[in-house]
Each structure stands twice: as structure tokens, then as C-alpha cells.
Coordinates of C-alpha atoms (C1' of nucleotides) in Angstrom, one line a residue:
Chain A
X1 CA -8.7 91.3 -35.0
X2 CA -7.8 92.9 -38.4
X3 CA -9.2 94.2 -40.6
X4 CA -11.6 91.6 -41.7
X5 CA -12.8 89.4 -39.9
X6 CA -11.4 85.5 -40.0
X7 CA -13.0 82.2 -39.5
X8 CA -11.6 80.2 -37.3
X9 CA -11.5 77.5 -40.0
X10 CA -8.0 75.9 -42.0
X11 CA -7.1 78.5 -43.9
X12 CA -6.7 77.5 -47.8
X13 CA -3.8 79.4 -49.7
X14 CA -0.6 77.7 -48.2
X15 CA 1.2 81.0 -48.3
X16 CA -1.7 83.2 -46.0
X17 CA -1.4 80.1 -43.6
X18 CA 2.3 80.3 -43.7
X19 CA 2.0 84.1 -42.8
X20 CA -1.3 83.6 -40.2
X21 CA 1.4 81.1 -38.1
X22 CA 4.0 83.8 -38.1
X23 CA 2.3 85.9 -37.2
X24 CA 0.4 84.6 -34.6
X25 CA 2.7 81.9 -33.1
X26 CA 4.9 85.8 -32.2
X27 CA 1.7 86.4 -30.2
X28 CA 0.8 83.3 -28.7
X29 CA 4.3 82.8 -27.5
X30 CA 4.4 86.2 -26.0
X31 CA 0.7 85.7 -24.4
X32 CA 2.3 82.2 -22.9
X33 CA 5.5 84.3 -21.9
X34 CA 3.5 87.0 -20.1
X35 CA 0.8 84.0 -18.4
X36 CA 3.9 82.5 -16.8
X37 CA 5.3 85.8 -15.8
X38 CA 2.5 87.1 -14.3
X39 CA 1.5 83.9 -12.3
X40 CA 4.8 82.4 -11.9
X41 CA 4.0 79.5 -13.3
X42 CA 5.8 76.4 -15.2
X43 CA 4.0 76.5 -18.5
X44 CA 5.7 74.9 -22.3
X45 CA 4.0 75.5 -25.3
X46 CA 4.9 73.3 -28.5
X47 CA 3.9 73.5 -31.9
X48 CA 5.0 72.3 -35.5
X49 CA 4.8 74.5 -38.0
X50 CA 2.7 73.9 -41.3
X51 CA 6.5 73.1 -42.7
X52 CA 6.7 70.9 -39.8
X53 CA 9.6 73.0 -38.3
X54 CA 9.4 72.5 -34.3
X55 CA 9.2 75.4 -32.1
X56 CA 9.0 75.4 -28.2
X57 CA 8.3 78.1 -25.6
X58 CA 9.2 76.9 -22.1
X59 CA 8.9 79.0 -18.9
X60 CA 10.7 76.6 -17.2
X61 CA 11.9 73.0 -17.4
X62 CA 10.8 69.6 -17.6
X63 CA 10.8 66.6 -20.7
X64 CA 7.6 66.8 -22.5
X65 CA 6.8 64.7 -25.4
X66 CA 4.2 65.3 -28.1
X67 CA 2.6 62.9 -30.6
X68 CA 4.1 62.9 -34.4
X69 CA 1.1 63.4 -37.0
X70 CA 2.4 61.6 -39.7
X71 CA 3.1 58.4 -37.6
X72 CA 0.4 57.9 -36.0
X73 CA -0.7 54.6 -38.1
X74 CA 1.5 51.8 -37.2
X75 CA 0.4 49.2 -35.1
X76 CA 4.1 48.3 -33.7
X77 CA 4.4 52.2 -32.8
X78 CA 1.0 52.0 -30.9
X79 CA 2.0 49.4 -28.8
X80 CA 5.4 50.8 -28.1
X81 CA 3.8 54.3 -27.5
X82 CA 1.0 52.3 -24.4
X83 CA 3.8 50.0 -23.1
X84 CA 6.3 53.6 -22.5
X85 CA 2.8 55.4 -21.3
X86 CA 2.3 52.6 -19.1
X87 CA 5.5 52.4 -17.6
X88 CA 5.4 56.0 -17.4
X89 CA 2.1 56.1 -15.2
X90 CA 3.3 53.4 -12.9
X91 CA 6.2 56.1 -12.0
X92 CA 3.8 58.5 -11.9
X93 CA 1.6 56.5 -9.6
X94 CA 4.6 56.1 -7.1
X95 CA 5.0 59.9 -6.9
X96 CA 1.3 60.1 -6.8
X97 CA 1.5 57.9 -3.6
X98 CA 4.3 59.7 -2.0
X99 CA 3.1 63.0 -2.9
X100 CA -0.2 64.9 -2.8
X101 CA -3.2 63.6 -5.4
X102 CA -2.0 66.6 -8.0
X103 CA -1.7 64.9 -11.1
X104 CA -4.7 62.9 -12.3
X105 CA -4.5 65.1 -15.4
X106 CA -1.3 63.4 -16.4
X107 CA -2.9 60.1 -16.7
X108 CA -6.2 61.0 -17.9
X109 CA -5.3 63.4 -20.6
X110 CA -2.3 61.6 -21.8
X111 CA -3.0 58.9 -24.5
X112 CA 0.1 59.4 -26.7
X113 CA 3.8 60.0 -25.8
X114 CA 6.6 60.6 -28.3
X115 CA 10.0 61.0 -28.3
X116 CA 13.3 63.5 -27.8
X117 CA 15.0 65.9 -30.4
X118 CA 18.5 65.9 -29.5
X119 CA 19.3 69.2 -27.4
X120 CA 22.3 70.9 -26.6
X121 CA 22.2 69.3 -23.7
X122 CA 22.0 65.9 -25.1
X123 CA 25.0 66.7 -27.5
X124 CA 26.9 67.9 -24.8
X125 CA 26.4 64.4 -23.2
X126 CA 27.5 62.3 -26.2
X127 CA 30.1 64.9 -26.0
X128 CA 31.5 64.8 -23.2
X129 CA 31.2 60.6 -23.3
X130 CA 33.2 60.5 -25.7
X131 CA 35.9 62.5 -25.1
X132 CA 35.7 60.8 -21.5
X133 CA 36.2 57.5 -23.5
X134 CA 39.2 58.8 -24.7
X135 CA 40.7 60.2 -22.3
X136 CA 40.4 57.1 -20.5
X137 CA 41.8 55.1 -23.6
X138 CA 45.0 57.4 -23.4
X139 CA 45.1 57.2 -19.5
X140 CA 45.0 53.4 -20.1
X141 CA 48.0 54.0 -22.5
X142 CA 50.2 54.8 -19.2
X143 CA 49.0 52.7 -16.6
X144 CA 46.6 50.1 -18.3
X145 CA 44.2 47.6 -16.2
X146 CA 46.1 44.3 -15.8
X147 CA 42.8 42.6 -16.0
X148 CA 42.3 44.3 -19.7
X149 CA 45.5 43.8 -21.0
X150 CA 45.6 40.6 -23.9
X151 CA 48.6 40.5 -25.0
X152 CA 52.4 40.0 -24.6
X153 CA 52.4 43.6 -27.1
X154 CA 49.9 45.9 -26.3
X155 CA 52.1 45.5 -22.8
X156 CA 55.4 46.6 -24.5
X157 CA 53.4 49.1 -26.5
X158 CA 52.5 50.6 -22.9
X159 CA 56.1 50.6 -21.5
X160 CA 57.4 52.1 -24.8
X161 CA 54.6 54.9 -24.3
X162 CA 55.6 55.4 -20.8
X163 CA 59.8 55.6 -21.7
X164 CA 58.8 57.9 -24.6
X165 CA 57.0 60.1 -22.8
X166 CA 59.9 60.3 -19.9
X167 CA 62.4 60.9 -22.6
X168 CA 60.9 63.9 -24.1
X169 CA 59.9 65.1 -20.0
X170 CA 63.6 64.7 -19.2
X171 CA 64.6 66.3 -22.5
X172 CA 61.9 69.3 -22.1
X173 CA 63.4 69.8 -18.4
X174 CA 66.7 70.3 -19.5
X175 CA 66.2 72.5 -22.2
X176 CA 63.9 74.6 -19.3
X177 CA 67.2 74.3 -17.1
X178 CA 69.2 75.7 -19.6
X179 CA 67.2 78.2 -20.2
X180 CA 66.9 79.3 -16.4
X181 CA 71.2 79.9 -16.3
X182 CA 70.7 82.1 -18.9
X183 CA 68.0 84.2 -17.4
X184 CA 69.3 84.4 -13.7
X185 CA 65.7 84.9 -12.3
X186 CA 65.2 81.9 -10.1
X187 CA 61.6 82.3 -9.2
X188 CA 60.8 82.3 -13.1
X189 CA 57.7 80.8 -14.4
X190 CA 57.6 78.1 -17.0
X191 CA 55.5 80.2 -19.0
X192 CA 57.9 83.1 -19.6
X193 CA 60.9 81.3 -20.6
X194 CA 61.5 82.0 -24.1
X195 CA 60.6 79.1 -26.4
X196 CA 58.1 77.9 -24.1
X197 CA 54.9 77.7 -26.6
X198 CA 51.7 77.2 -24.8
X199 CA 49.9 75.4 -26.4
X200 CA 47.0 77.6 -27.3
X201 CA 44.8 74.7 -29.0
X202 CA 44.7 73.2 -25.7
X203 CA 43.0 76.3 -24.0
X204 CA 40.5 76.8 -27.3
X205 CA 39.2 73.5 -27.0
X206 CA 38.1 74.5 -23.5
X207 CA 36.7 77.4 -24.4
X208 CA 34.7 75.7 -26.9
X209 CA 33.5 73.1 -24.4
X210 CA 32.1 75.6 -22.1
X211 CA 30.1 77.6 -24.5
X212 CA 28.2 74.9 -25.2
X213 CA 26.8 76.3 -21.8
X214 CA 25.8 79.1 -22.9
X215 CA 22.3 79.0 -24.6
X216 CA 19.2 79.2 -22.7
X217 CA 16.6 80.9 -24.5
X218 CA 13.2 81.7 -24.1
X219 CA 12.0 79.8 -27.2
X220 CA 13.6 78.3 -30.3
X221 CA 12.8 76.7 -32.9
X222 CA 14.3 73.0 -34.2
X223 CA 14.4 71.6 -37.4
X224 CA 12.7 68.1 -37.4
X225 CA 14.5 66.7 -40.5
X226 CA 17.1 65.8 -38.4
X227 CA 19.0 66.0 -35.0
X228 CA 22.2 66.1 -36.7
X229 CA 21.1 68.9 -39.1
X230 CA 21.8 72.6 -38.0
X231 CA 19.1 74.1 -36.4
X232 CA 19.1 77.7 -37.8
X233 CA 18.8 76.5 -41.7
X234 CA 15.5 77.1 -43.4
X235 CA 13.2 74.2 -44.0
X236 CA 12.4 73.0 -47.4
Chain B
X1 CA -5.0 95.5 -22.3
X2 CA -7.9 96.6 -19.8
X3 CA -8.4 99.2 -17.8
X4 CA -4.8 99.8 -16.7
X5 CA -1.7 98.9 -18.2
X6 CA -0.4 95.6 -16.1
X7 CA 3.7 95.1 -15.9
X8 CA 4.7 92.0 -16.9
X9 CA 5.9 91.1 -13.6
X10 CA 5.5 88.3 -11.2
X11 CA 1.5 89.3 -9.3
X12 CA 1.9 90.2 -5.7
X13 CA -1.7 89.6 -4.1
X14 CA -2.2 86.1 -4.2
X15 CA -6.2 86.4 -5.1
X16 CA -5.0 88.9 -8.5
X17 CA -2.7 86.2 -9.7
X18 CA -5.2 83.8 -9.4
X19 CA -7.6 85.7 -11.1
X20 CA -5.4 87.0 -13.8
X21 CA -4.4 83.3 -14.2
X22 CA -7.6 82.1 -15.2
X23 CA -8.6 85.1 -17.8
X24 CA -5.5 84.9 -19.6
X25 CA -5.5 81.1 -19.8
X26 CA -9.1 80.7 -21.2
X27 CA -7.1 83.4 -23.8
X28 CA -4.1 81.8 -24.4
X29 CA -6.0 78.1 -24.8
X30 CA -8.2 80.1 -27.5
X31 CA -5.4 81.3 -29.3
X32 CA -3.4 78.1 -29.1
X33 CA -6.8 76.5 -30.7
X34 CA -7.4 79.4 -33.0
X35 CA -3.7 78.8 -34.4
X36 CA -4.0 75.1 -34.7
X37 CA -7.1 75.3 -36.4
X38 CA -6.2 78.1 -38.9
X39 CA -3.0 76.8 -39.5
X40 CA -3.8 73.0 -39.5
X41 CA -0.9 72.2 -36.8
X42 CA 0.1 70.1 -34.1
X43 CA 0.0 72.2 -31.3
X44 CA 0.4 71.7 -27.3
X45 CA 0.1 73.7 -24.4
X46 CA 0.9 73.2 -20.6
X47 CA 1.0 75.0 -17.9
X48 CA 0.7 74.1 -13.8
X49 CA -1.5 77.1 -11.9
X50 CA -0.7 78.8 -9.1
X51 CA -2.0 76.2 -7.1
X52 CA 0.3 73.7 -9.3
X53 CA -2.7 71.6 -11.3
X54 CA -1.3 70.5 -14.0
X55 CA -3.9 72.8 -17.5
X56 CA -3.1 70.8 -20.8
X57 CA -4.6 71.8 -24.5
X58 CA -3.4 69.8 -27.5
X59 CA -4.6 70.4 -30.8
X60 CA -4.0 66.6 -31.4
X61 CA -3.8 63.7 -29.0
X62 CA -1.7 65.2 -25.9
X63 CA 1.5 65.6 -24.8
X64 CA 3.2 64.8 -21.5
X65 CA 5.0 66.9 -18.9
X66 CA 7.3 65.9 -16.4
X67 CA 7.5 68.5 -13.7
X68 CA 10.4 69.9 -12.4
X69 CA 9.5 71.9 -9.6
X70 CA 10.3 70.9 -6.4
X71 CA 7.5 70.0 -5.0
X72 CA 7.0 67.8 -8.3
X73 CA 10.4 65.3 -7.7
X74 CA 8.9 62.2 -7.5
X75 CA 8.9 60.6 -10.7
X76 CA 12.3 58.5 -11.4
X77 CA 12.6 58.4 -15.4
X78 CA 16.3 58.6 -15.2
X79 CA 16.7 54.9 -16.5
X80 CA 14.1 55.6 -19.0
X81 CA 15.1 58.4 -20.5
X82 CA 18.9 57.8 -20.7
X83 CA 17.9 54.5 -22.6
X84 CA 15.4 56.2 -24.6
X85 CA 18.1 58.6 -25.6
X86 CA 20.7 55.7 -26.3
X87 CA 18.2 54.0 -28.9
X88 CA 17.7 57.1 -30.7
X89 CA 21.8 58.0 -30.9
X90 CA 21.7 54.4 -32.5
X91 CA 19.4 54.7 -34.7
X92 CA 20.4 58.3 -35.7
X93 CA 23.3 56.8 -36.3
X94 CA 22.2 54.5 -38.5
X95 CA 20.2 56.9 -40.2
X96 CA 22.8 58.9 -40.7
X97 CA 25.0 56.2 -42.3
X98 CA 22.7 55.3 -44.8
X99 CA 21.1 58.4 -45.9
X100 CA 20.4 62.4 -45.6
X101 CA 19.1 62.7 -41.9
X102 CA 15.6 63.3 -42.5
X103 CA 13.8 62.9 -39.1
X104 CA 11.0 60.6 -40.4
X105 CA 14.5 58.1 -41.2
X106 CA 15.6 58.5 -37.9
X107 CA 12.5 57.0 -35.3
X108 CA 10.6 55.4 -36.6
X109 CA 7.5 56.7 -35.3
X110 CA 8.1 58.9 -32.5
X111 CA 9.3 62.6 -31.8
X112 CA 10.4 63.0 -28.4
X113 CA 11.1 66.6 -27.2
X114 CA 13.1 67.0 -24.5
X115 CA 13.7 70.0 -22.9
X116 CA 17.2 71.5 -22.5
X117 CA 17.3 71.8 -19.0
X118 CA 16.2 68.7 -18.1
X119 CA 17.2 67.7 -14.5
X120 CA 18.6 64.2 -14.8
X121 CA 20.4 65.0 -17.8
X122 CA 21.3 67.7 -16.2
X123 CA 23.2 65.5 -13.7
X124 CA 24.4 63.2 -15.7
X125 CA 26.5 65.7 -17.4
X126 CA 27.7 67.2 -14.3
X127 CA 28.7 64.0 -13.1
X128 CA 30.6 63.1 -16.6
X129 CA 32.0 66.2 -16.5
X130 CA 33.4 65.7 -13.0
X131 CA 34.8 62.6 -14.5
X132 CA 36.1 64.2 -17.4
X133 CA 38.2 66.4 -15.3
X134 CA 39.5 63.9 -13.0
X135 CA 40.6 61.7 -16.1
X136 CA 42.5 64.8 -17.2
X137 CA 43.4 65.7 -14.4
X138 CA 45.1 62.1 -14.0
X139 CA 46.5 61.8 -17.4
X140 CA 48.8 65.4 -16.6
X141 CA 50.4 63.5 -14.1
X142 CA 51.6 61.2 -16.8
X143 CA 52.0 63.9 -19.6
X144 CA 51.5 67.2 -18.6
X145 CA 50.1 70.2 -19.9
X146 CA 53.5 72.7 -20.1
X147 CA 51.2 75.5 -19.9
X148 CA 49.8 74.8 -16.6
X149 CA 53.4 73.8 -14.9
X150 CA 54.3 76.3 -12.3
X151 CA 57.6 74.9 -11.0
X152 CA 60.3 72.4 -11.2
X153 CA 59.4 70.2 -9.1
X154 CA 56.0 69.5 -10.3
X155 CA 57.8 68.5 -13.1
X156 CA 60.2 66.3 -11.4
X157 CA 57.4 64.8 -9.9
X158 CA 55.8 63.9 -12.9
X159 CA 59.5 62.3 -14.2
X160 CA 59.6 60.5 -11.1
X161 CA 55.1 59.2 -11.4
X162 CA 56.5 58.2 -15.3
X163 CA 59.3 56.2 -14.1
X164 CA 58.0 54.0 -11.2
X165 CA 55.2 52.9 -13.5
X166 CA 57.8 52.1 -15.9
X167 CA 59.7 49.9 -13.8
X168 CA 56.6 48.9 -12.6
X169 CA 55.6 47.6 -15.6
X170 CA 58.3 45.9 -16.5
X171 CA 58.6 43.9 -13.4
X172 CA 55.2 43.1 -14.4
X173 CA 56.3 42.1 -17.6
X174 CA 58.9 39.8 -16.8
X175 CA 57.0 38.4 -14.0
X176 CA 54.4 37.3 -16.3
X177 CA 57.6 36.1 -19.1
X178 CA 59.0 33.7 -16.0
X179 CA 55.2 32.0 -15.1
X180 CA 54.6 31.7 -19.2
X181 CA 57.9 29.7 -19.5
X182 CA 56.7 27.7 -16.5
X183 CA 53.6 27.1 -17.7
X184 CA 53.5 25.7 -21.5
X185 CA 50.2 27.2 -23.0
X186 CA 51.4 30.0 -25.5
X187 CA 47.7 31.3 -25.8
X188 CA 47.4 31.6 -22.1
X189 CA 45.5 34.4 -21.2
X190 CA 47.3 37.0 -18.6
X191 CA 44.6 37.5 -16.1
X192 CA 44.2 33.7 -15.7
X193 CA 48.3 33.8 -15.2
X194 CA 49.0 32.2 -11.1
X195 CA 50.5 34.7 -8.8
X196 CA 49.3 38.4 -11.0
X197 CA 48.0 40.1 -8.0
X198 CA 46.1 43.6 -9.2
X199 CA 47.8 46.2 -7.4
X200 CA 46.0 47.3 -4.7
X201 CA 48.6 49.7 -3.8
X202 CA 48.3 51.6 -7.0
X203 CA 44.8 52.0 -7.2
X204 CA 44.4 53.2 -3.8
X205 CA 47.0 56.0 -5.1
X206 CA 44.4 56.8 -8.2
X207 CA 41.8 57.4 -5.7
X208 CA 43.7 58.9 -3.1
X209 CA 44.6 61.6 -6.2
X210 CA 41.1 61.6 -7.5
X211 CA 39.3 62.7 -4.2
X212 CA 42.1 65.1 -3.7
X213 CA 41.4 66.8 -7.1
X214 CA 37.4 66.8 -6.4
X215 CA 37.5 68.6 -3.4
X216 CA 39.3 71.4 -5.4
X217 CA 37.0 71.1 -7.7
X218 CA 34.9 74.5 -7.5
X219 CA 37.5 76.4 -9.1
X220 CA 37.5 74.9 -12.2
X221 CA 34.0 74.7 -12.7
X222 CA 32.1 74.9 -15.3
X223 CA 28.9 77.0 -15.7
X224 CA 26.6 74.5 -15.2
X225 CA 24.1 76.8 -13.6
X226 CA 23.4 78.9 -16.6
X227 CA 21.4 75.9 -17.9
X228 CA 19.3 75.3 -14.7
X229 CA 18.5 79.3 -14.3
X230 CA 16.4 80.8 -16.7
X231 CA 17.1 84.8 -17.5
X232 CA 13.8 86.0 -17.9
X233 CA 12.1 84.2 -14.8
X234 CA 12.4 86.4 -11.7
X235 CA 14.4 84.5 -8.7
X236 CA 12.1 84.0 -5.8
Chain C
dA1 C1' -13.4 80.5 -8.4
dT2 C1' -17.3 82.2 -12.7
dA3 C1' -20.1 85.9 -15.4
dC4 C1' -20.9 90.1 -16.9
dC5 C1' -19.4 95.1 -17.7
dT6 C1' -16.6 98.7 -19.9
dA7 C1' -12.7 101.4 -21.0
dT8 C1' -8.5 100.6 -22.7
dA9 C1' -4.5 97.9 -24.4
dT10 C1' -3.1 94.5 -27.7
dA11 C1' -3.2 91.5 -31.6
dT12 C1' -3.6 91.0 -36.2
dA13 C1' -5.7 90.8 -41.4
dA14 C1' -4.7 93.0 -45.4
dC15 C1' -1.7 95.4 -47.7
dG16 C1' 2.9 97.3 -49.4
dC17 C1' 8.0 96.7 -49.5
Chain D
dT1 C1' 10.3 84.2 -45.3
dG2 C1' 10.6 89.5 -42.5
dC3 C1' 9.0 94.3 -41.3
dG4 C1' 5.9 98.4 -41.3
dT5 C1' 1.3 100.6 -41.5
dT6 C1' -3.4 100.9 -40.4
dA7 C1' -8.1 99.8 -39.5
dT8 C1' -10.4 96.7 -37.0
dA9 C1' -11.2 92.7 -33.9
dT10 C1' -10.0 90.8 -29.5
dA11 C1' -8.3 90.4 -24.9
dT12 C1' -8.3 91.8 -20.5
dA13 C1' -7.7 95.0 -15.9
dG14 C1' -10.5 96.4 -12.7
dG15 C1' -14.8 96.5 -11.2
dT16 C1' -19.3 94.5 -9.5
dA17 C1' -22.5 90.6 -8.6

DNA sequence: ATACCTATATATAACGC
DNA sequence: TGCGTTATATATAGGTA
């Protein structure tokens, strides 16, 4: 469809193919879109582009994992790739049993399986184990496992936390108390006593945490030269 | 495009959709070749019909789906995929440390794509964000947020939660000082110490707290939800 | 389901910016 | 890369077999 017609054959000039994907990848993802629509259906469609640039349509859900081109040589991969496929069909067997025969495709089709791009999802999780780690870490600081505890000084480290930490509450509570004669408002909350600062870095780094929430688009696109990279810079 | 303009909305009449499905997916499976082809790409599509057979075109070796619909809940790739992911932090890691994070640097030979909305993941984070909470939760007992104080005698309390542990502590301490002195070995090691009992007390307090805190849970929580539902799929 | 038909809707090749 | 334009090629809705 165009003007001329086009074989259906690699085309040469890298920047016509570079242009052809565009192009058509726009369609094909909207054709997959409006399949799914129509039929309600689960459907993913994944492609690399000729800059090797990753791009995924997903209607739904799910893990899928797609063969890398240039890697497809080593022997040690090979064997890794058959022993995760096998284990993968033996839990696919067991839902197979339990469930209705659906899925033959799954085992007959498959032959390679790769592996996972980091997702927002998966940041979030190293995320939020980390900051879980420390959290904990400083909740030890107060009240620490006897079991865990080495030494004679990481014990008087811990008291020393704890009287810190009561002297500036103590200190905090009096200078609130003060503050309350002055203003004869009994029923006064902590926020609105003058000198109070709330500590507005506390609420931002909620805020960013949740919006980490917030994407869930249609399709995107991921650079593959690396997880860590950002996702929205152009390729080389 | 045919006779009539369709909406791209979900197809009533069961037999339509069904029909529908299987025009538009010979289409789409020629495009998706068409574009692999022209463009010389790796290129996958998948899709589950109506009747929830599981369609797959790959421009290359294949790629694998796990479903998520419920009727497709069998398959337990939790462990799998969490130590999958766990290898590939490492050696991102490592990757990282050493040089720019070019993907090929990272695995080794595999791409895994995993898709954002993944279920178990999806749990996991819930769960470590639960945790998350709770550990926060537990460390403003011991050094609260000012911010989120609402009256005097929350604070109090928290003077009063900082001081018992304090004196518990150093009961602890000296308990441990007296048995050292009775016992010769410097180097001893405090868990192996006769007579240090883990308080059973306490830690029934922690979880006492904890469960209180999870059953008041909902209103702090986060908008987990936005990455199950998708925006463009129609609800049933 | 599959094949063919036909009128119409869409996709897109080649071009310019 | 991205965005229009336009002439043409394809895809497909709604039929029928």
C-alpha cells in the first residue's frame, strides 16, 4: 500500500528500513491494539528495532521472554536456555494436569526463552528492599535483636541512640509546652504551633514513592543497552 | 475498513468476535511477518482467542507467555523468576561497576522481558510494601515523625516506649557485665552467655502493634491497583 | 470455523519539510 | 528521527456458500 509497490524482502538502504519500521511498527501496534479490543483478548507483541531498541505492545499482562539474536551461539547459553525451558514445562505440565489441555502450543512452539529488562515494577522492588533494609537497620538501632548483637559496643551505641533520642523528645515537648501557655488554645494541634517545621522532605519522598505507580501504558519502548540507562534517550 | 465502519469496542455477538478474530489475526500475523522481513527484526506476537488458545508468530525462534487470566493461574514461577531477577541485579551490578551498562555486558546471553504488571511481582511488592509501612510505622514509636503527632500524649507515649527500652537495655547490659565477670572468656560471644533469655514479652508487643497497624492499613494505601488495571481495556 | 465477494476504510511508499 | 500529503495498495465488514 503506497505508492509503489514493495517486496516483501529486507529492505537495503539502512535509513528507508529505519523509516519502513516507524512507520509500520505505528500500524501494527494499532492493528494488535484494535485485535485485542475487539475480541477481548490477552495479546503482547514484541519487537526490536533495526537499532535494537525494544518495544512492547501488551493488551494485558503476563512475563513473556523472547530469544536475543546476537547470542544465540554459545553452547553454555544453550544449555542454560533447555534446562530454564525444561523446568518451565514441567510447571507448565502441572497446570496442564490441573487445568484443561489449552496449552500444547506453549511447549511445542517454544524452543528458546530469554530473559527480563528491568521494569518499573522491578525497580520499585529493589526499591522498596532496600529502603525496607534500612528501615529495619535503624529500627534495630532502638531495640536491636539480642541474638544479633556482637559486641559489648554496638550495645552501648544502642543505649546511647535510645537516651539521645529521649533527650531531644523531652526537649521538643517542652519547648511545644511552652509554646501552648503562650497561645491559650488547649485543643491546639502540633502542627500550628509556631516554630513547628514539618518536615516537608519527609512528605516529598512519599510522594515520589507512589508515582512510581503511576505508569501503565499501552506500549513503550526500552532501551536494551542497559537497565540502568534511561529509557526515553535515543539509541546510538 | 469494509463495508461499515466497526467501533473499536469489545464485539457483542459471540459468533462476530469470533469471526472478526480470525480475519484480523491472519492480518495482523502478515504484518508482523511483513515488518520482520522488511526490516530484518526480531519480532513476536501472542495473543489467546476468544476461546483462550494460546496464537504465537515469531520472526525468530519463539517467545514464551505466561498467562495471567484467571482461568490461566496454574503455573508457580514465583521462585523462578524472583531468582532469575536476583542473578540479573547481580550481574547488572557488576556490569555496571566495571563499565558503561551496555546490555550485551550485563547477561550474558539472554534478554528476558518481563512485563510490568506481572502478578507475582506484583505481590511481592505489595507485600514489601506492607512491610515497609509497618517498619515505619514501628520506628515512629521510637522517633516520631512531628508532622504526624496530633496530641500530647502520643508524644508522651512515645517518651515513655523510649525509656522502658532504655532501662531495658541496660538491665540487659549489666546482666550480661555480671555473667562475663563470672565467666572468664573475654571473646565470649553474647548469645552463648547462660541465663540471656530473648524477651518474649517484647516481641509479642511488636506483633501485637504490627497487626494493629495492618488492619488500619486501607487508609494508607498505596495505588497498587493502577498497575493491575489497564486504562484502555474495558472492565467486564 | 474457511473461502470467496465487493464496497469501503485504512495503511503506507515516496516525497517534502 | 517526526509530521504532512497524496496516490495507491491492502485489509476487512458484511455478506453468501
Amino acid at each position: 500500500m503506497g505508492r509503489a509497490k514493495l517486496e516483501i524482502k529486507p529492505i537495503q538502504k539502512s535509513t528507508n528500513r529505519q523509516i519502513t519500521y516507524s512507520k509500520r511498527k505505528k500500524g501494527l501496534i494499532k492493528k494488535a491494539y484494535e485485535l485485542s479490543t475487539l475480541c477481548d483478548i490477552d495479546l503482547a507483541l514484541l519487537m526490536f528495532s533495526p537499532s535494537d531498541r525494544l518495544c512492547i505492545f501488551s493488551s494485558e499482562t503476563s512475563a513473556i521472554v523472547f530469544p536475543d539474536r546476537s547470542k544465540r551461539q554459545g553452547i553454555q547459553n544453550k544449555e542454560y536456555l533447555l534446562r530454564t525451558l525444561e523446568q518451565l514445562k514441567t510447571e507448565n505440565d502441572m497446570a496442564f494436569q490441573i487445568n484443561e489441555p489449552r496449552y500444547e502450543a506453549i511447549h511445542s512452539d517454544v524452543k528458546v526463552i530469554n530473559f527480563p529488562i528491568f521494569t518499573e515494577l522491578e525497580k520499585e522492588l529493589c526499591r522498596l528492599q532496600q529502603q525496607l533494609q534500612i528501615s529495619e537497620e535503624e529500627l534495630r538501632k532502638f531495640e536491636p535483636d539480642p541474638v544479633r548483637f556482637t559486641s559489648m559496643e554496638e550495645m552501648e551505641a544502642c543505649e546511647n541512640h535510645l537516651l539521645s533520642t529521649l533527650t531531644r523528645m523531652v526537649q521538643r515537648r517542652e519547648h511545644l509546652l511552652s509554646r501552648s501557655f503562650e497561645a491559650p488554645s488547649t485543643q491546639q494541634s502540633i502542627e500550628n504551633i509556631e516554630g513547628w517545621e514539618p518536615e516537608a522532605e519527609f512528605k516529598q519522598a512519599r510522594i515520589i514513592a507512589n508515582s512510581a505507580y503511576a505508569s501503565n501504558q499501552l506500549s513503550y519502548d526500552l532501551p536494551l543497552q542497559g537497565i540502568i540507562s534511561n529509557p526515553t534517550q535515543t539509541p546510538k
